Coordinates of C-alpha atoms and ligand atoms in Angstrom, one line a residue:
M1 CA 54.5 -11.0 -26.8
R2 CA 53.4 -10.9 -30.4
S3 CA 51.5 -7.7 -31.3
W4 CA 49.0 -7.5 -34.2
S5 CA 49.5 -6.5 -37.8
A6 CA 49.6 -2.9 -38.9
S7 CA 47.3 -1.4 -41.4
D8 CA 49.2 0.5 -43.9
T9 CA 49.6 4.3 -43.8
V10 CA 50.8 6.6 -46.6
R11 CA 52.8 9.7 -46.2
L12 CA 50.6 12.7 -46.7
P13 CA 51.9 15.9 -48.4
G14 CA 53.7 18.1 -46.0
N15 CA 53.8 17.6 -42.2
G16 CA 51.4 18.0 -39.4
G17 CA 52.2 20.4 -36.5
P18 CA 52.9 19.7 -32.8
L19 CA 50.2 18.0 -30.8
R20 CA 48.5 19.8 -27.9
L21 CA 47.0 17.5 -25.3
H22 CA 45.3 17.8 -22.0
D23 CA 47.7 16.9 -19.1
T24 CA 46.1 15.4 -16.1
V25 CA 48.9 16.5 -13.8
T26 CA 48.6 20.2 -14.5
G27 CA 45.0 20.2 -15.7
T28 CA 46.0 22.3 -18.7
L29 CA 46.5 21.8 -22.4
R30 CA 50.2 21.3 -23.2
T31 CA 52.1 21.1 -26.4
T32 CA 53.9 17.8 -26.6
S33 CA 57.5 18.1 -27.6
P34 CA 58.9 14.7 -28.3
G35 CA 62.4 14.1 -29.8
P36 CA 62.8 12.3 -33.1
T37 CA 61.3 9.3 -31.4
A38 CA 58.2 9.9 -29.3
R39 CA 57.8 7.5 -26.4
M40 CA 54.3 6.4 -25.3
Y41 CA 53.1 3.9 -22.8
V42 CA 49.4 2.9 -22.6
C43 CA 48.0 0.6 -20.0
G44 CA 46.7 -2.5 -21.7
I45 CA 43.9 -5.0 -21.0
T46 CA 43.5 -7.5 -18.2
P47 CA 42.5 -10.4 -20.5
Y48 CA 39.9 -12.2 -18.6
D49 CA 37.2 -11.2 -20.9
A50 CA 36.9 -9.8 -24.4
A51 CA 37.6 -6.1 -25.1
H52 CA 34.5 -3.9 -24.8
L53 CA 33.9 -0.5 -26.4
G54 CA 35.4 1.3 -23.5
H55 CA 38.7 -0.4 -24.0
A56 CA 38.4 0.1 -27.7
F57 CA 37.8 3.9 -27.2
T58 CA 40.9 4.2 -25.1
Y59 CA 43.1 2.5 -27.6
L60 CA 41.5 4.5 -30.4
V61 CA 42.4 7.7 -28.7
F62 CA 46.1 6.8 -28.3
D63 CA 46.1 5.5 -31.8
L64 CA 45.3 9.1 -32.9
V65 CA 48.2 10.4 -30.8
N66 CA 50.4 7.8 -32.6
R67 CA 49.1 8.9 -36.0
V68 CA 49.4 12.7 -35.3
W69 CA 53.0 12.3 -34.0
R70 CA 53.9 10.2 -37.0
D71 CA 52.4 12.7 -39.4
A72 CA 54.5 15.4 -37.6
G73 CA 57.6 13.4 -38.6
H74 CA 58.3 11.5 -35.4
D75 CA 59.0 7.8 -35.0
V76 CA 56.8 6.5 -32.3
D77 CA 58.0 4.0 -29.8
Y78 CA 54.7 2.7 -28.4
V79 CA 54.5 0.2 -25.5
Q80 CA 51.4 -1.4 -24.2
N81 CA 51.3 -4.0 -21.4
I82 CA 49.0 -6.9 -20.8
T83 CA 48.0 -7.8 -17.2
D84 CA 48.2 -11.5 -17.9
I85 CA 48.4 -12.4 -14.2
D86 CA 46.1 -10.8 -11.6
D87 CA 43.2 -11.7 -9.3
P88 CA 40.3 -11.1 -11.7
L89 CA 42.0 -13.4 -14.3
L90 CA 42.5 -16.1 -11.7
E91 CA 38.9 -15.8 -10.5
R92 CA 37.4 -15.9 -13.9
A93 CA 39.6 -18.9 -14.9
E94 CA 38.4 -20.7 -11.8
A95 CA 34.8 -19.9 -12.4
N96 CA 35.2 -21.2 -16.0
G97 CA 37.0 -24.3 -14.8
E98 CA 39.9 -23.5 -17.1
D99 CA 43.6 -22.8 -16.9
W100 CA 44.3 -19.1 -16.4
R101 CA 47.0 -19.1 -19.1
A102 CA 44.5 -20.6 -21.6
L103 CA 42.0 -17.9 -20.8
A104 CA 44.5 -15.1 -21.1
E105 CA 45.8 -16.4 -24.4
R106 CA 42.4 -16.8 -25.9
E107 CA 41.2 -13.3 -24.9
I108 CA 44.5 -11.7 -26.0
E109 CA 44.0 -13.3 -29.4
V110 CA 40.5 -11.8 -29.6
F111 CA 41.9 -8.4 -28.6
R112 CA 44.5 -8.6 -31.4
A113 CA 41.8 -9.3 -34.0
D114 CA 39.6 -6.5 -32.6
M115 CA 42.5 -4.0 -32.7
A116 CA 43.5 -5.0 -36.2
E117 CA 40.0 -4.8 -37.5
L118 CA 39.5 -1.3 -35.9
R119 CA 42.8 -0.3 -37.7
V120 CA 44.5 0.6 -34.4
L121 CA 48.2 0.7 -35.2
P122 CA 50.0 -2.0 -33.1
P123 CA 52.4 -1.1 -30.3
R124 CA 56.1 -1.7 -31.0
S125 CA 56.2 -3.7 -27.8
F126 CA 53.2 -5.5 -26.5
V127 CA 54.5 -6.8 -23.2
G128 CA 52.9 -9.3 -20.8
V129 CA 53.5 -9.4 -17.0
V130 CA 54.3 -13.1 -17.0
E131 CA 57.2 -12.5 -19.4
S132 CA 58.4 -9.5 -17.4
I133 CA 58.7 -11.0 -13.9
D134 CA 62.5 -10.6 -13.7
L135 CA 62.4 -6.9 -14.5
I136 CA 59.5 -6.3 -12.2
V137 CA 61.4 -8.0 -9.4
E138 CA 64.4 -5.9 -10.3
L139 CA 62.3 -2.7 -9.8
I140 CA 60.9 -3.9 -6.5
E141 CA 64.5 -4.6 -5.4
R142 CA 65.4 -1.0 -6.3
I143 CA 62.4 0.3 -4.3
R144 CA 63.5 -1.8 -1.3
A145 CA 67.0 -0.3 -1.7
C146 CA 65.6 3.2 -1.6
G147 CA 63.9 2.4 1.7
A148 CA 60.2 2.7 0.6
A149 CA 59.2 -1.0 1.0
Y150 CA 58.3 -3.0 4.0
D151 CA 57.4 -6.6 4.6
L152 CA 54.0 -7.8 5.9
D153 CA 53.7 -11.5 6.5
G154 CA 55.9 -12.2 3.4
D155 CA 54.1 -9.7 1.2
I156 CA 55.9 -6.5 0.2
Y157 CA 54.2 -3.1 0.5
F158 CA 55.2 0.4 -0.7
A159 CA 54.9 2.9 2.1
A160 CA 52.9 5.8 0.8
E161 CA 54.7 8.2 3.3
S162 CA 57.9 7.5 1.4
A163 CA 56.6 9.2 -1.7
P164 CA 57.3 12.9 -1.2
R165 CA 55.1 13.9 -4.1
F166 CA 52.3 11.5 -3.6
G167 CA 49.2 13.1 -5.2
E168 CA 51.2 14.7 -8.0
V169 CA 49.3 12.9 -10.7
S170 CA 45.8 12.9 -9.4
G171 CA 45.8 16.0 -7.2
L172 CA 43.3 14.2 -4.9
D173 CA 43.0 14.7 -1.2
R174 CA 43.5 11.8 1.3
E175 CA 39.7 11.2 1.7
E176 CA 39.2 10.9 -2.0
M177 CA 42.2 8.6 -2.3
L178 CA 41.0 6.3 0.3
E179 CA 37.6 5.9 -1.4
L180 CA 39.0 5.2 -4.8
F181 CA 41.7 2.9 -3.5
A182 CA 39.0 0.7 -1.9
E183 CA 36.9 0.8 -5.2
R184 CA 39.8 0.1 -7.5
G185 CA 41.6 -3.0 -6.3
G186 CA 43.3 -1.6 -3.2
D187 CA 43.2 -3.1 0.3
P188 CA 42.9 -0.2 2.7
Q189 CA 41.4 -2.4 5.3
R190 CA 44.3 -4.9 5.6
E191 CA 45.6 -5.3 9.1
G192 CA 49.2 -4.5 9.8
K193 CA 49.8 -1.9 7.2
K194 CA 51.5 1.3 8.3
D195 CA 49.0 3.4 6.3
P196 CA 45.8 2.2 4.7
L197 CA 47.0 3.7 1.4
D198 CA 50.2 1.6 1.3
W199 CA 50.0 -0.7 -1.7
L200 CA 51.1 -4.2 -2.6
L201 CA 54.3 -4.6 -4.6
W202 CA 54.7 -8.3 -4.2
R203 CA 52.3 -11.0 -3.1
A204 CA 53.8 -14.1 -1.5
E205 CA 52.6 -17.4 -2.8
R206 CA 49.2 -18.6 -1.6
P207 CA 48.1 -22.2 -1.9
G208 CA 46.7 -23.0 -5.3
E209 CA 47.9 -19.7 -6.9
P210 CA 50.6 -19.3 -9.5
A211 CA 53.9 -18.1 -8.2
W212 CA 57.4 -17.5 -9.5
E213 CA 60.7 -18.3 -7.7
T214 CA 62.6 -15.0 -7.3
S215 CA 65.0 -13.1 -5.1
L216 CA 61.9 -11.8 -3.2
G217 CA 60.8 -15.4 -2.5
R218 CA 58.0 -17.3 -4.3
G219 CA 55.1 -15.1 -5.3
R220 CA 53.8 -12.7 -8.0
P221 CA 53.8 -8.9 -8.5
G222 CA 51.2 -6.5 -7.4
W223 CA 49.4 -4.5 -10.1
H224 CA 50.9 -1.0 -10.3
V225 CA 54.5 -2.1 -10.3
E226 CA 54.1 -4.0 -13.5
C227 CA 53.4 -0.8 -15.4
S228 CA 56.2 1.2 -13.8
A229 CA 58.7 -1.6 -14.4
I230 CA 57.7 -2.3 -18.0
S231 CA 57.5 1.4 -19.0
L232 CA 60.9 2.2 -17.4
H233 CA 62.5 -0.8 -18.9
E234 CA 61.1 -0.2 -22.4
L235 CA 61.1 3.6 -22.6
G236 CA 63.4 4.9 -19.9
V237 CA 62.7 7.8 -17.5
G238 CA 60.6 10.8 -18.4
F239 CA 59.0 9.3 -21.6
D240 CA 56.6 11.5 -23.5
L241 CA 53.2 10.2 -22.6
N242 CA 51.6 7.9 -20.1
G243 CA 48.1 7.0 -20.9
G244 CA 45.0 5.0 -20.0
G245 CA 41.4 5.6 -19.0
T246 CA 40.4 8.1 -16.2
D247 CA 39.8 5.0 -14.0
L248 CA 43.6 4.7 -13.8
V249 CA 44.5 8.2 -12.6
F250 CA 44.2 7.0 -9.0
P251 CA 45.5 4.7 -7.7
H252 CA 47.2 3.1 -10.7
H253 CA 49.2 6.0 -12.2
E254 CA 49.7 7.8 -8.9
M255 CA 51.3 4.7 -7.4
G256 CA 53.3 3.9 -10.5
A257 CA 54.7 7.4 -10.5
A258 CA 55.7 7.1 -6.9
E259 CA 57.4 3.8 -7.6
A260 CA 59.3 5.3 -10.5
R261 CA 60.4 8.4 -8.6
C262 CA 61.6 6.3 -5.7
A263 CA 63.6 3.9 -7.8
I264 CA 65.0 6.4 -10.3
G265 CA 65.5 9.3 -8.0
T266 CA 64.9 12.2 -10.3
G267 CA 62.4 13.5 -12.7
P268 CA 58.8 12.6 -13.4
H269 CA 58.0 9.1 -14.6
A270 CA 56.4 10.6 -17.8
Q271 CA 56.3 14.1 -19.2
L272 CA 52.6 14.1 -19.6
Y273 CA 49.7 12.0 -18.4
S274 CA 46.7 11.7 -20.6
H275 CA 43.4 10.0 -19.6
V276 CA 40.4 9.0 -21.6
A277 CA 36.8 9.5 -20.3
M278 CA 34.7 6.4 -19.6
V279 CA 32.4 5.0 -22.1
G280 CA 29.2 3.8 -20.5
L281 CA 26.0 1.9 -21.3
G282 CA 22.7 2.8 -19.9
G283 CA 24.1 5.6 -17.8
E284 CA 26.8 3.6 -16.1
K285 CA 30.5 3.0 -16.8
M286 CA 31.0 0.0 -19.0
S287 CA 32.9 -2.4 -16.8
K288 CA 33.5 -6.1 -16.5
S289 CA 32.4 -6.0 -12.9
R290 CA 29.0 -4.3 -13.7
G291 CA 28.5 -6.7 -16.7
N292 CA 27.0 -3.9 -18.9
L293 CA 29.3 -4.6 -21.8
V294 CA 29.2 -4.3 -25.5
F295 CA 32.1 -6.4 -26.9
V296 CA 33.9 -5.3 -30.1
S297 CA 34.1 -8.9 -31.1
R298 CA 30.4 -9.4 -30.8
L299 CA 29.6 -6.4 -32.9
R300 CA 32.0 -7.8 -35.5
A301 CA 30.3 -11.2 -35.3
Q302 CA 27.0 -9.5 -35.8
G303 CA 28.3 -8.0 -39.0
A304 CA 29.0 -4.4 -37.9
D305 CA 31.5 -2.7 -40.2
P306 CA 34.6 -2.0 -37.9
M307 CA 35.0 1.3 -39.7
A308 CA 31.4 2.3 -38.6
V309 CA 32.4 1.4 -35.1
R310 CA 35.5 3.5 -35.4
T311 CA 33.4 6.4 -36.9
A312 CA 31.0 6.2 -34.0
M313 CA 33.8 6.4 -31.5
L314 CA 35.5 9.2 -33.4
G315 CA 32.4 11.3 -33.0
H316 CA 33.2 11.7 -29.3
H317 CA 35.9 13.9 -27.7
Y318 CA 38.1 11.8 -25.5
R319 CA 37.6 13.9 -22.4
E320 CA 33.8 13.7 -22.5
P321 CA 32.1 10.6 -21.0
W322 CA 29.5 9.1 -23.3
D323 CA 27.2 6.2 -23.7
W324 CA 27.3 3.6 -26.5
S325 CA 24.1 3.1 -28.3
D326 CA 23.0 1.1 -31.4
A327 CA 21.5 4.3 -32.8
E328 CA 25.0 5.8 -32.9
L329 CA 26.3 2.9 -34.8
T330 CA 23.5 3.1 -37.4
A331 CA 24.1 6.9 -37.8
A332 CA 27.9 6.3 -38.1
A333 CA 27.4 3.6 -40.8
E334 CA 25.2 6.1 -42.8
R335 CA 27.8 8.8 -42.4
L336 CA 30.6 6.5 -43.5
E337 CA 28.5 5.5 -46.5
R338 CA 28.3 9.1 -47.6
W339 CA 32.0 9.6 -47.3
R340 CA 32.6 6.4 -49.2
A341 CA 30.2 7.4 -52.0
A342 CA 31.9 10.8 -52.3
A343 CA 35.4 9.4 -52.2
A344 CA 34.6 6.9 -54.9
L345 CA 33.7 9.7 -57.4
P346 CA 36.2 10.4 -60.1
S347 CA 36.7 14.0 -58.9
G348 CA 35.7 16.4 -56.2
P349 CA 36.5 19.8 -54.6
D350 CA 40.2 20.5 -53.8
A351 CA 41.1 18.4 -50.7
M352 CA 44.2 20.1 -49.5
P353 CA 42.2 22.4 -47.2
V354 CA 40.5 19.3 -45.8
L355 CA 43.9 17.8 -45.0
H356 CA 45.1 21.0 -43.4
R357 CA 42.0 21.4 -41.3
I358 CA 41.9 17.8 -40.2
R359 CA 45.5 18.1 -39.2
E360 CA 44.8 21.3 -37.2
A361 CA 41.7 19.7 -35.5
L362 CA 43.6 16.6 -34.4
A363 CA 46.6 18.6 -33.2
D364 CA 44.2 20.7 -31.0
D365 CA 43.7 18.1 -28.2
L366 CA 42.3 15.5 -30.7
D367 CA 39.2 17.4 -31.8
T368 CA 37.8 14.5 -33.7
A369 CA 34.3 15.9 -34.1
S370 CA 35.7 18.8 -36.1
A371 CA 37.8 16.5 -38.2
L372 CA 34.8 14.4 -39.1
A373 CA 32.8 17.5 -39.9
E374 CA 35.5 18.3 -42.5
L375 CA 34.8 15.0 -44.2
D376 CA 31.0 15.7 -44.1
S377 CA 31.5 19.1 -45.8
W378 CA 33.8 17.8 -48.5
A379 CA 31.5 14.8 -49.1
A380 CA 28.4 17.0 -49.4
A381 CA 30.2 19.3 -51.9
A382 CA 31.6 16.4 -53.9
L383 CA 28.2 14.6 -54.0
A384 CA 26.6 17.9 -55.1
G385 CA 28.9 17.8 -58.1
G386 CA 31.4 20.4 -56.8
A387 CA 34.7 21.3 -58.6
G388 CA 36.4 18.6 -60.7
D389 CA 39.8 18.0 -59.0
T390 CA 40.6 14.4 -60.0
S391 CA 43.3 14.0 -57.3
A392 CA 40.9 15.1 -54.5
P393 CA 39.1 11.8 -53.8
V394 CA 42.4 10.0 -53.4
L395 CA 43.8 12.6 -51.0
V396 CA 40.6 12.4 -49.0
R397 CA 40.9 8.7 -48.7
D398 CA 44.6 8.9 -47.8
T399 CA 43.9 11.6 -45.2
A400 CA 41.0 9.6 -43.6
D401 CA 43.1 6.5 -43.6
T402 CA 46.4 7.9 -42.3
L403 CA 45.2 10.5 -39.8
L404 CA 41.9 9.0 -38.7
G405 CA 42.5 5.3 -39.4
L406 CA 39.3 5.2 -41.5
R407 CA 39.4 3.1 -44.7
L408 CA 36.9 4.7 -47.0
Ligands
LIG501 N1 45.3 -4.0 -17.1 C1 44.9 -2.8 -16.5 C2 45.8 -1.6 -16.8 S1 47.5 -1.9 -16.4 C3 43.5 -2.4 -16.9 O1 43.0 -1.4 -16.4 N2 42.9 -3.3 -17.7 S2 41.4 -3.1 -18.2 O2 41.1 -4.2 -19.1 O3 40.5 -3.0 -17.1 O4 41.3 -1.8 -19.0 C4 42.1 -1.6 -20.2 C5 42.2 -0.1 -20.6 O5 40.9 0.3 -20.9 C6 42.7 0.8 -19.5 O6 43.5 1.8 -20.0 C7 41.4 1.3 -18.9 O7 41.6 2.6 -18.3 C8 40.5 1.5 -20.1 N3 39.1 1.3 -19.8 C9 38.4 0.4 -19.0 N4 37.1 0.6 -19.0 C10 36.9 1.7 -19.8 C11 35.7 2.4 -20.2 N5 34.5 2.0 -19.8 N6 35.8 3.5 -21.0 C12 37.0 3.8 -21.5 N7 38.2 3.2 -21.2 C13 38.1 2.1 -20.3
LIG502 ZN1 48.8 -0.1 -16.2

C-alpha cells in the first residue's frame, strides 16, 4: 500500500550513540544492537475512524526510534500494517451504510495526511491485510503443520497449550490473561474451544461478510496472525523491535509471538518489545469504543500547528500514561514560538553541546522531556543575547528537525 511522503532530514555532525529502550519482555532497559539495517515493526491502525492523539503518540514514539537509529548510522527497515479488514471496520461501515473498503480507504488517507503533517517518517512498507491474505494463509498453513491449530465448525483456532512459552511477552498469569482476552477482542466464552484462551486464526465465511477463497476454505484471517505473518514476511525472524501501545501487550503480541515461534521453530519473534503508555482524555484511555477522542485531523482543521501538537506530545515520556488537554496544546504552541524566535536570530550560543545532550537524552530510553529542556535553555540564552555563533541557529534547527521531527 502507498505510504506517505517523508519530511526531509539532514545529516548532523558526527553520529549518535546506541539506543537504550525499555523491553516489555524482561522489564529492563536494554541497549538495542541492530545490524547495518535496523528492522522495526509497529502495529498500525484499524481504519474505521480517524487517528486520535493516542495513535499519533504511539507513531511519534517509534518515529523517534527511527530517527535515533538513523542518526546512529543505521538504515531502518520500518514496517507498519493496516488492519483493513476486521469486525469493527465492518460494523462501522454497516452503521454508516457504506462499503467497508471505501471507509478504510478514506480513513487511511486521513491517516497519511496526519502523519505527514506531524512529520512522522513513513514506514518503508505500509502493508494492508487485504493485500496480504496469501501470506497470512501461508503462515496459518505452517501453524497447522506444526500441530498447534484445530478446527471448530470451519473456523481455525490456535491451541494456547501448544505454545510452550506462552506468557513470555506479557508475563501475565492465567487469570489476568482471561480478563484481558475478553476485553480486547477475544472470545473466551465460545463453546467448543479446548481452552478459553485459544484464539482465532481463520474465520470461515459468514453470510454477508467479505471472504477470500483460499486453501483454508472461504473466509478471512483473525487479528493476531496478520501481524505475525506480515512482520515475518517483511522482516524475517528475530527482527530488532516489535512495537505498539501497551494495549497490545496481551493478547495481541503474546499470541503473535506464539504463532511465530510455532511456525519458525527457533528464536524469539523479535529481539525487543516496546510499548507506549496510553493517552487518555478526562481520566480514561482515549479509545474508539469509549468515544472520548481528540482527532489529529480535527485539530488540524481547527488550525492547530502540527508542530505544536508534536511538541505537546514530546513533552511526555512514552512509558507514562497522560491525558490530552487544550491547555497543553496552548503551552506547547508558546514554547515552540520561543524556540522559533531564538532559531530565527542571526546568531546564538554554541549549539554543539545542545546536539550532544539531545542525542544523549533520546538514546536514554527516549527522554524527550530532557531533550526539549535543552531547546528551552538554548533559546533562553539566545534570546537574552548570548554568544554570537552564527552557525548556532542553523544547527539548532537541524537538530530539532532531524532528531525530534520539529520544524522550527
Ligand atoms: N490494528 C491494530 C493493531 S494490529 C490496532 O490496535 N489498531 S488501533 O487503531 O486500535 O491502534 C493503532 C495503534 O495505536 C496501536 O499500536 C495501539 O496500541 C495504539 N493506541 C491505541 N489507542 C491508544 C491510546 N489511547 N494511547 C496510545 N496508543 C494507542
Ligand atoms: Zn498488530
